[in-house]
PDB file of C-alpha atoms and ligand atoms in Angstrom:
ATOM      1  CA  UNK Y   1      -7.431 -17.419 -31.408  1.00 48.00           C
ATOM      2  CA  UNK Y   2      -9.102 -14.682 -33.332  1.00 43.00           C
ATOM      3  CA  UNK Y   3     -10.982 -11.584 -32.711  1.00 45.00           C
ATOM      4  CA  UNK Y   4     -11.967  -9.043 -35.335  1.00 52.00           C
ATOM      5  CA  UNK Y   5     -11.521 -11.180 -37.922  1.00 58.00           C
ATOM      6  CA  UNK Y   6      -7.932 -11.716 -37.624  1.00 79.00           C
ATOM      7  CA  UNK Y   7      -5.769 -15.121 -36.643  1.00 89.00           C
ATOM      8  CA  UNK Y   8      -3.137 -14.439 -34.003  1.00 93.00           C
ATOM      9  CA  UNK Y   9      -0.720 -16.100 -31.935  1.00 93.00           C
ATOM     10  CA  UNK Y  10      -2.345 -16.950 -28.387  1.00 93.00           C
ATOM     11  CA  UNK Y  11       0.997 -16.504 -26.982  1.00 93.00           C
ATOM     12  CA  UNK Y  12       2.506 -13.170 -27.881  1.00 92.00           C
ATOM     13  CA  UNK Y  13      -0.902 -11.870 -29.877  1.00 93.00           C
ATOM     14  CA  UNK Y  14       0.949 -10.997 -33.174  1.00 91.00           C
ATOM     15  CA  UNK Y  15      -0.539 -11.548 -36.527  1.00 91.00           C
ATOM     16  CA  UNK Y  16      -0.147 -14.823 -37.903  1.00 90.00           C
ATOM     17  CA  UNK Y  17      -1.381 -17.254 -40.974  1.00 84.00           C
ATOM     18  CA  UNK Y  18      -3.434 -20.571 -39.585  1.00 76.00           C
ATOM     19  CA  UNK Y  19      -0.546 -22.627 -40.969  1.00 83.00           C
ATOM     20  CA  UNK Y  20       2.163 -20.637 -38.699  1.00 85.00           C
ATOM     21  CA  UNK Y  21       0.756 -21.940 -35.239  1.00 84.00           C
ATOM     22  CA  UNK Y  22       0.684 -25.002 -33.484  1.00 85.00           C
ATOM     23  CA  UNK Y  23      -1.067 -25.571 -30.236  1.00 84.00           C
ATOM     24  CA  UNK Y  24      -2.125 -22.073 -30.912  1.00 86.00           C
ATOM     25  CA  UNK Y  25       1.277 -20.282 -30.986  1.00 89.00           C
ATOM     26  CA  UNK Y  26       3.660 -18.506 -33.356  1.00 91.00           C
ATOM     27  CA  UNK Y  27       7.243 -20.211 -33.742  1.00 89.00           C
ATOM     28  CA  UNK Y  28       8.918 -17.059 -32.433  1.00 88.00           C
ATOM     29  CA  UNK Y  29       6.837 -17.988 -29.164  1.00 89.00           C
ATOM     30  CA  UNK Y  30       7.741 -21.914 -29.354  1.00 87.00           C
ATOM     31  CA  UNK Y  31      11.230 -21.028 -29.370  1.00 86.00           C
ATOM     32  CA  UNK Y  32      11.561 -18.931 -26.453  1.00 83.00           C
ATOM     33  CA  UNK Y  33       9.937 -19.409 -22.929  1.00 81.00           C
ATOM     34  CA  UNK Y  34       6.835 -17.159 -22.647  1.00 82.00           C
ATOM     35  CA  UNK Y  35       5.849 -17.247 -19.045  1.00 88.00           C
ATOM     36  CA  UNK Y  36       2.569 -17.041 -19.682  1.00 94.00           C
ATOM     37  CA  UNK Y  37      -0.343 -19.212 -20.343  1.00 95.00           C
ATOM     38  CA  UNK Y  38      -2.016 -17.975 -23.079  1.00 96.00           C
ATOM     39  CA  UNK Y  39      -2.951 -14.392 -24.227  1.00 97.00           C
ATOM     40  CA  UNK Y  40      -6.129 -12.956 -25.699  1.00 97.00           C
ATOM     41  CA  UNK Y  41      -6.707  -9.623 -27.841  1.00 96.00           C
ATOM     42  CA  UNK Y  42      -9.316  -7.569 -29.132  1.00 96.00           C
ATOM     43  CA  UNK Y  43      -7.202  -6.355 -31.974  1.00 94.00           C
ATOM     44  CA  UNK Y  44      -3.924  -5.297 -33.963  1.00 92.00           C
ATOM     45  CA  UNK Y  45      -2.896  -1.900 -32.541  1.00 92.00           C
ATOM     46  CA  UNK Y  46      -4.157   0.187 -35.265  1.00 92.00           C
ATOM     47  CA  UNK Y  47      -6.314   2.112 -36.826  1.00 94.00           C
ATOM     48  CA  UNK Y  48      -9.961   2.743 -35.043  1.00 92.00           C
ATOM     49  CA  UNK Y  49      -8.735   0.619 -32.206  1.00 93.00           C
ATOM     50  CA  UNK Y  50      -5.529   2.054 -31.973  1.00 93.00           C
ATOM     51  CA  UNK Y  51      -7.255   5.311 -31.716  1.00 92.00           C
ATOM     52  CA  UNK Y  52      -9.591   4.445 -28.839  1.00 92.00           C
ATOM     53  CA  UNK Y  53      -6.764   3.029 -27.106  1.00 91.00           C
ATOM     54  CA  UNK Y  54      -5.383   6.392 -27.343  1.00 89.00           C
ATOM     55  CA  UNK Y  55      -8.395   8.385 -26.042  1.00 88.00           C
ATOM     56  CA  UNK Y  56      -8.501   5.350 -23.451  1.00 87.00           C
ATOM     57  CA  UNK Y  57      -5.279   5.967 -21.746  1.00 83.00           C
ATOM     58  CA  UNK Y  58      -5.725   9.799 -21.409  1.00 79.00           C
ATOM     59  CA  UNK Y  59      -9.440  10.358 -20.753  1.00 75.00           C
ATOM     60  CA  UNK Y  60     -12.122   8.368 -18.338  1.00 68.00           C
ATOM     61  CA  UNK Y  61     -15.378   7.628 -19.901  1.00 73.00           C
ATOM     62  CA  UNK Y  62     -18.297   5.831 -22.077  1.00 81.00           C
ATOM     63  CA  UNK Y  63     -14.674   4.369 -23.709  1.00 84.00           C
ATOM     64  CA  UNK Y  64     -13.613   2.229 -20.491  1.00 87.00           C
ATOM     65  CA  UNK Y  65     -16.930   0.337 -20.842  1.00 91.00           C
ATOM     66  CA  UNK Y  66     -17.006  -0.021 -24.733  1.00 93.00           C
ATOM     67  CA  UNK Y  67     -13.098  -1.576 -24.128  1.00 95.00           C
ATOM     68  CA  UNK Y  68     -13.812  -3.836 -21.685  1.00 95.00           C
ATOM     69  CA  UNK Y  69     -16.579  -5.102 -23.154  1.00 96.00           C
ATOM     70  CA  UNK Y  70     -14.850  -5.568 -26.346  1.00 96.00           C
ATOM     71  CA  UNK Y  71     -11.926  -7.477 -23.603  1.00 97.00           C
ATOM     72  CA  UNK Y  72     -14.854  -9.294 -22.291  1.00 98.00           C
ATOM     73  CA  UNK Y  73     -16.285 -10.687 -25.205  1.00 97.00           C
ATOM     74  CA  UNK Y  74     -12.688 -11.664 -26.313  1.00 97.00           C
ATOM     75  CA  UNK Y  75     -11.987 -13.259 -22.857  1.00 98.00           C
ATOM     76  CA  UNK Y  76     -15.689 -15.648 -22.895  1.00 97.00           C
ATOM     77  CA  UNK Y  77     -14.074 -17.147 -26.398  1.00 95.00           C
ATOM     78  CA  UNK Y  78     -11.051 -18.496 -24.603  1.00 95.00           C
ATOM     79  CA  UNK Y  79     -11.270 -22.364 -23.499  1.00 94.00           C
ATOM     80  CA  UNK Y  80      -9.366 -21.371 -19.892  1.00 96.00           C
ATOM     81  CA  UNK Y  81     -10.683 -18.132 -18.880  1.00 97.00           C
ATOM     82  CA  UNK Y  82     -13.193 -20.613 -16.651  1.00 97.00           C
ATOM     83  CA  UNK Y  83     -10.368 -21.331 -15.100  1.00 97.00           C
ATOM     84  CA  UNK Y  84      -9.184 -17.923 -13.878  1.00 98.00           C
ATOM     85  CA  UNK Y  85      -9.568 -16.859 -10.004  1.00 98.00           C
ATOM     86  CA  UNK Y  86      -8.657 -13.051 -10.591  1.00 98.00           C
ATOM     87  CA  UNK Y  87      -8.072 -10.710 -12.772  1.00 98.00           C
ATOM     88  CA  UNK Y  88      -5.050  -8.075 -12.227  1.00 98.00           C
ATOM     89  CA  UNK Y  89      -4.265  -5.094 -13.912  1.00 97.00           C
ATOM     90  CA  UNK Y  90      -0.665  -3.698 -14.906  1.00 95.00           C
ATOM     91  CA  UNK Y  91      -0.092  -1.425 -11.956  1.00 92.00           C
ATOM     92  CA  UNK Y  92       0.254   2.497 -13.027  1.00 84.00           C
ATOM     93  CA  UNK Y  93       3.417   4.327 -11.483  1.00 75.00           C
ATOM     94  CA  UNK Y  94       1.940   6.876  -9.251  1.00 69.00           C
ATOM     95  CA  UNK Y  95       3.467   9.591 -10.900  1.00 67.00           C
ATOM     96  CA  UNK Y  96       1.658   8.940 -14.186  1.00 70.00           C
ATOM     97  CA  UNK Y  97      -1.900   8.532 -12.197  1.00 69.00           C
ATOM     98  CA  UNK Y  98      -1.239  11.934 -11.165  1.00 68.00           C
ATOM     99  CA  UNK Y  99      -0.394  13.219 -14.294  1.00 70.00           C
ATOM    100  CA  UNK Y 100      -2.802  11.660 -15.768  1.00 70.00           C
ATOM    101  CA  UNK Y 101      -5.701  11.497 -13.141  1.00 72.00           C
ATOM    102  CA  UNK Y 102      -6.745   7.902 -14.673  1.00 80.00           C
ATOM    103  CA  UNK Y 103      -5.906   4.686 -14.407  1.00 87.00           C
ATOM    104  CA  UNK Y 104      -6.800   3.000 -17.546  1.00 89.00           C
ATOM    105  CA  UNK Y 105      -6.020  -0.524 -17.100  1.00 93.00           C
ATOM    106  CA  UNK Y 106      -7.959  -0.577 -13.447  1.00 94.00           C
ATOM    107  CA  UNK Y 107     -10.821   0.810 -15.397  1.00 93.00           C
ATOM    108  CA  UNK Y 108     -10.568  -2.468 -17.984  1.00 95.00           C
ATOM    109  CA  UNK Y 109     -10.192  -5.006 -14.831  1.00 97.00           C
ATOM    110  CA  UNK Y 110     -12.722  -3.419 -13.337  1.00 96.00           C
ATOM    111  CA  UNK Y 111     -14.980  -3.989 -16.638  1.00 96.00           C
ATOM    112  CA  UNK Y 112     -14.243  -7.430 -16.526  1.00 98.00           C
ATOM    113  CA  UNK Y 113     -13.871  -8.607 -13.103  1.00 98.00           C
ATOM    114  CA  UNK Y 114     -17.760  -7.636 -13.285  1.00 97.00           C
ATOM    115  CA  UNK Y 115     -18.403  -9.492 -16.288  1.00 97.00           C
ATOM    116  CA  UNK Y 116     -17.024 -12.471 -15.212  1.00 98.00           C
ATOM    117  CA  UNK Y 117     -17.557 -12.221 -11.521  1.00 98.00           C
ATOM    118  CA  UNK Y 118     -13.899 -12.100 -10.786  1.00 98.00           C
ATOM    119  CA  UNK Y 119     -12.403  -9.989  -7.613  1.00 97.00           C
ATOM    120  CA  UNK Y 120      -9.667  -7.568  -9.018  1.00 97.00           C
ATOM    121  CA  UNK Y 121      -6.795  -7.527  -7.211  1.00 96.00           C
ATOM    122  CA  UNK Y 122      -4.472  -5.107  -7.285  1.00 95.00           C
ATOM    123  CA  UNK Y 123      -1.029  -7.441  -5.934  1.00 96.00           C
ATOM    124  CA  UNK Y 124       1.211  -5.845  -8.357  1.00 96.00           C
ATOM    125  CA  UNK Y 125       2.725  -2.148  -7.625  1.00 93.00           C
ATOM    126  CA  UNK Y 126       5.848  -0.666  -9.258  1.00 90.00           C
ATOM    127  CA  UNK Y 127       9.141  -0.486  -8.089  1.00 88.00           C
ATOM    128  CA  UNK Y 128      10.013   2.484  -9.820  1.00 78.00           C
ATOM    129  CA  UNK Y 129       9.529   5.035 -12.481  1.00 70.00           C
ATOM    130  CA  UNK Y 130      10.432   3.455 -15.782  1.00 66.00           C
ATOM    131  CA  UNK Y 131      12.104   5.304 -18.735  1.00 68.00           C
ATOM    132  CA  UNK Y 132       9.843   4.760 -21.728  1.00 70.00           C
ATOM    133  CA  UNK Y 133       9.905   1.534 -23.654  1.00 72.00           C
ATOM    134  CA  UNK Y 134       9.656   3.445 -26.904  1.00 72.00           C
ATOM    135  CA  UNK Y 135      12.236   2.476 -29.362  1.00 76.00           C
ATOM    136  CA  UNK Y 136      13.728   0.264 -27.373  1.00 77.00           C
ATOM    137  CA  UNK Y 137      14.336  -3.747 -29.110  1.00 79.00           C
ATOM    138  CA  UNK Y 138      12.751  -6.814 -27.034  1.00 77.00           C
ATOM    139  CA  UNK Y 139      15.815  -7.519 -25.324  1.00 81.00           C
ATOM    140  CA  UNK Y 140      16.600  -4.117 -24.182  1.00 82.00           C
ATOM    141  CA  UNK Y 141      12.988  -3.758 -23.032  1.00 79.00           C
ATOM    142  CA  UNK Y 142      12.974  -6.979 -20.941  1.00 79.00           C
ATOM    143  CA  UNK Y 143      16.130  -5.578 -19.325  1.00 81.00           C
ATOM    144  CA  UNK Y 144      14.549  -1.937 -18.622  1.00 80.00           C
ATOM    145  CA  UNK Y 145      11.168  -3.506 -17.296  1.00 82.00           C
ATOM    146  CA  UNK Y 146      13.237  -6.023 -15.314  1.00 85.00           C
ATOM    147  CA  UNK Y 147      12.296  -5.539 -11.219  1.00 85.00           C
ATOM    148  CA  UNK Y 148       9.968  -2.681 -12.173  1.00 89.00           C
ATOM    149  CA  UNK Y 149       7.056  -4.743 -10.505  1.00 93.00           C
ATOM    150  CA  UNK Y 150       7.090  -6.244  -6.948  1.00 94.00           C
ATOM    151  CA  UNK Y 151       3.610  -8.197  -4.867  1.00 95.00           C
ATOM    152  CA  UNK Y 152       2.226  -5.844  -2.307  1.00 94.00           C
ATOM    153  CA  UNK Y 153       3.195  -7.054   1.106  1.00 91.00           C
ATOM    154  CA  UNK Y 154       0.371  -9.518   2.290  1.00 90.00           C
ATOM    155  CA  UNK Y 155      -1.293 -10.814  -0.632  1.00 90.00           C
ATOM    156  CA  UNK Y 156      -1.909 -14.212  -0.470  1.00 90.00           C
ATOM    157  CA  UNK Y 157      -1.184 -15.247  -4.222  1.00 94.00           C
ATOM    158  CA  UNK Y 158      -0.256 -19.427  -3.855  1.00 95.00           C
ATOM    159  CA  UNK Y 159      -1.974 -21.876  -5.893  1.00 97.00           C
ATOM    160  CA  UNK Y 160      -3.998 -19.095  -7.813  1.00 97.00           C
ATOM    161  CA  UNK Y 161      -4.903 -18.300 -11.843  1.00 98.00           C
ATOM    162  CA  UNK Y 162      -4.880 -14.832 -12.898  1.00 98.00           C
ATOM    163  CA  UNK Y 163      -5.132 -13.078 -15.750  1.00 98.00           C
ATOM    164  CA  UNK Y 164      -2.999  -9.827 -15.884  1.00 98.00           C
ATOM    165  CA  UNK Y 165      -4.892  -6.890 -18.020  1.00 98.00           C
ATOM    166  CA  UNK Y 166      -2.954  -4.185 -19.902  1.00 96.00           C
ATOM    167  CA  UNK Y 167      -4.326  -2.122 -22.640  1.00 94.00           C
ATOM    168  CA  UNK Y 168      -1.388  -2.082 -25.057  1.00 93.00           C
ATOM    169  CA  UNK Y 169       1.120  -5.006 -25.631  1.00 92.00           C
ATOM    170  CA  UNK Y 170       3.893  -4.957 -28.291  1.00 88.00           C
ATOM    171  CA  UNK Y 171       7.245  -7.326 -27.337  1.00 86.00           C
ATOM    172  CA  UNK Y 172       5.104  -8.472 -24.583  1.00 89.00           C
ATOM    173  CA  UNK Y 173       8.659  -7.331 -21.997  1.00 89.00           C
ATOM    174  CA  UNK Y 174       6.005  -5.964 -19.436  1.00 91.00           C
ATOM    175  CA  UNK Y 175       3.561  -8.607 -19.255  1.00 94.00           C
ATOM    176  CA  UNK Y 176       6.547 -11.092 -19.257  1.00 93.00           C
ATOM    177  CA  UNK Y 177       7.847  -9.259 -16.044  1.00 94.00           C
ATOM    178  CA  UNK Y 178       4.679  -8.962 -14.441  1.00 96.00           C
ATOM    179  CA  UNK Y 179       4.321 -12.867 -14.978  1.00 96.00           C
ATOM    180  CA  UNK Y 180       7.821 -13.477 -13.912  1.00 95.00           C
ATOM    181  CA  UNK Y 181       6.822 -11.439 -10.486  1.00 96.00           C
ATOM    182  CA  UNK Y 182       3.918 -13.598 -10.066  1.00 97.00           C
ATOM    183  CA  UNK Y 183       5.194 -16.083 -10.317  1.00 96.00           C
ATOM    184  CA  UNK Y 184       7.839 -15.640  -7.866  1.00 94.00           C
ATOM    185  CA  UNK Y 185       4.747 -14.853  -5.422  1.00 95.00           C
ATOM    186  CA  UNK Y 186       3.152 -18.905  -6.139  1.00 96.00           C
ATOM    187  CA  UNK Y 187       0.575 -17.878  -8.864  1.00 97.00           C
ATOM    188  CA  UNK Y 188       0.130 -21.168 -10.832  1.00 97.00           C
ATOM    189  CA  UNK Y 189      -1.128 -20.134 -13.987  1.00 97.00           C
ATOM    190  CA  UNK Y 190      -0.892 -16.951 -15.149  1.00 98.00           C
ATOM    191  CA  UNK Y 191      -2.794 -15.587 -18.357  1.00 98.00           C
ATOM    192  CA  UNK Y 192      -2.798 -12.594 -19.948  1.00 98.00           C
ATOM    193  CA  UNK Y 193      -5.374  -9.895 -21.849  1.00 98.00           C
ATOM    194  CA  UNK Y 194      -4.441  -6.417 -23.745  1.00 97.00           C
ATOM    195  CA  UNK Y 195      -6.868  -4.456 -25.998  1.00 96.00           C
ATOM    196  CA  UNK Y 196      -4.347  -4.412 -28.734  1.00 95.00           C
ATOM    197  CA  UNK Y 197      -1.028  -6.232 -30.111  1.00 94.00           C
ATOM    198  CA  UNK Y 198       1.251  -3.086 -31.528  1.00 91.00           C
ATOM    199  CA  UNK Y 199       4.124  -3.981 -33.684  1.00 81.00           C
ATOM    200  CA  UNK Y 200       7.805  -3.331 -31.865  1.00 67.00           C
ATOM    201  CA  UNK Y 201       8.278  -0.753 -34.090  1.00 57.00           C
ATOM    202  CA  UNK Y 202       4.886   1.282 -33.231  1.00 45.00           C
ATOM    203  CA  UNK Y 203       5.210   3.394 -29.977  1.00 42.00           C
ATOM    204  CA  UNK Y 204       2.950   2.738 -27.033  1.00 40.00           C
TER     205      UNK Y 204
HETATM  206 ZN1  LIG S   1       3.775 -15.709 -30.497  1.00 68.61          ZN
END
């Protein structure tokens, strides 16, 4: 996979050489069970992109389209997002939509459920307020995110391909829960797509 000039693992989306993959992912990712599909990225978490990420998450505007455009565009070069039958953004804890009075990643799903003509649906919600994953390792953040996300009572979710949407990634503990929840619900194949791959030591 690459987008922006830069070759990354389709698994977790970190940086890597072309001679560090096979079938498209990094060894970290071939030792460990990634319950996803495959992942796609617009960018490293830095720089210009890190900084529209950052004016993303706390203001609505031109931005959101811009972003998901940039997620679209990233998406249409991936050999399975034909396959897809929703997209599904990370779920905001109410408490931070009110704080915040956006909700970024809807805005992104929104973007490109339109693109692509997919329905968003919004199956995940969260369980609870989360302490911040700043800081934290990968194995301490897969334990803090752990039963943070449950299916919304109702949704019919067997048999299906999504593709969760996030803005940021950076162990990839959040996506893995949402996939693990998904899962859980009958969701076949579940993919994944963030605007940028952050190092575990960046915050975000
Ligand atoms: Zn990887």
């Amino acid at each position: 996979m690459a987008a922006i000039g830069q070759e990354y693992c389709g698994l977790c989306g970190r940086n890597t050489g072309p001679y560090e993959r096979r079938d498209g992912r990094c060894g970290e990712c071939r030792e460990q069970r990634v319950p996803l599909s495959g992942l796609v990225r617009v960018g490293a978490h830095k720089g210009l992109l890190r900084r529209m990420v950052l004016d993303f998450k706390f203001r609505r505007g031109p931005i959101d389209r811009t972003l998901g455009r940039l997620m679209v565009a990233a998406l249409q070069g991936t050999p399975w997002h034909r396959q897809l039958d929703a997209v599904v953004p990370v779920p905001l804890h109410w408490f931070r939509r009110l704080e915040r009075g956006h909700h970024p990643t809807r805005a992104l799903a929104k973007v490109v459920g339109s693109a692509l003509r997919l329905p968003v649906v919004e199956v995940l919600r969260r369980t609870r307020y989360d302490r911040p994953q700043v800081g934290l390792s990968r194995p301490q953040r897969l334990e803090n995110v752990r039963g943070s996300f449950a299916v919304v009572r109702g949704a019919r979710l067997e048999g299906v391909t999504v593709c969760v949407i996030d803005d940021v990634t950076t162990t990839g503990a959040t996506l893995a829960e949402t996939a693990r929840t998904l899962r859980k619900a009958g969701v076949a194949h579940i993919y994944a797509a963030v605007i940028a791959k952050g190092e575990s030591t960046q915050t975000a």
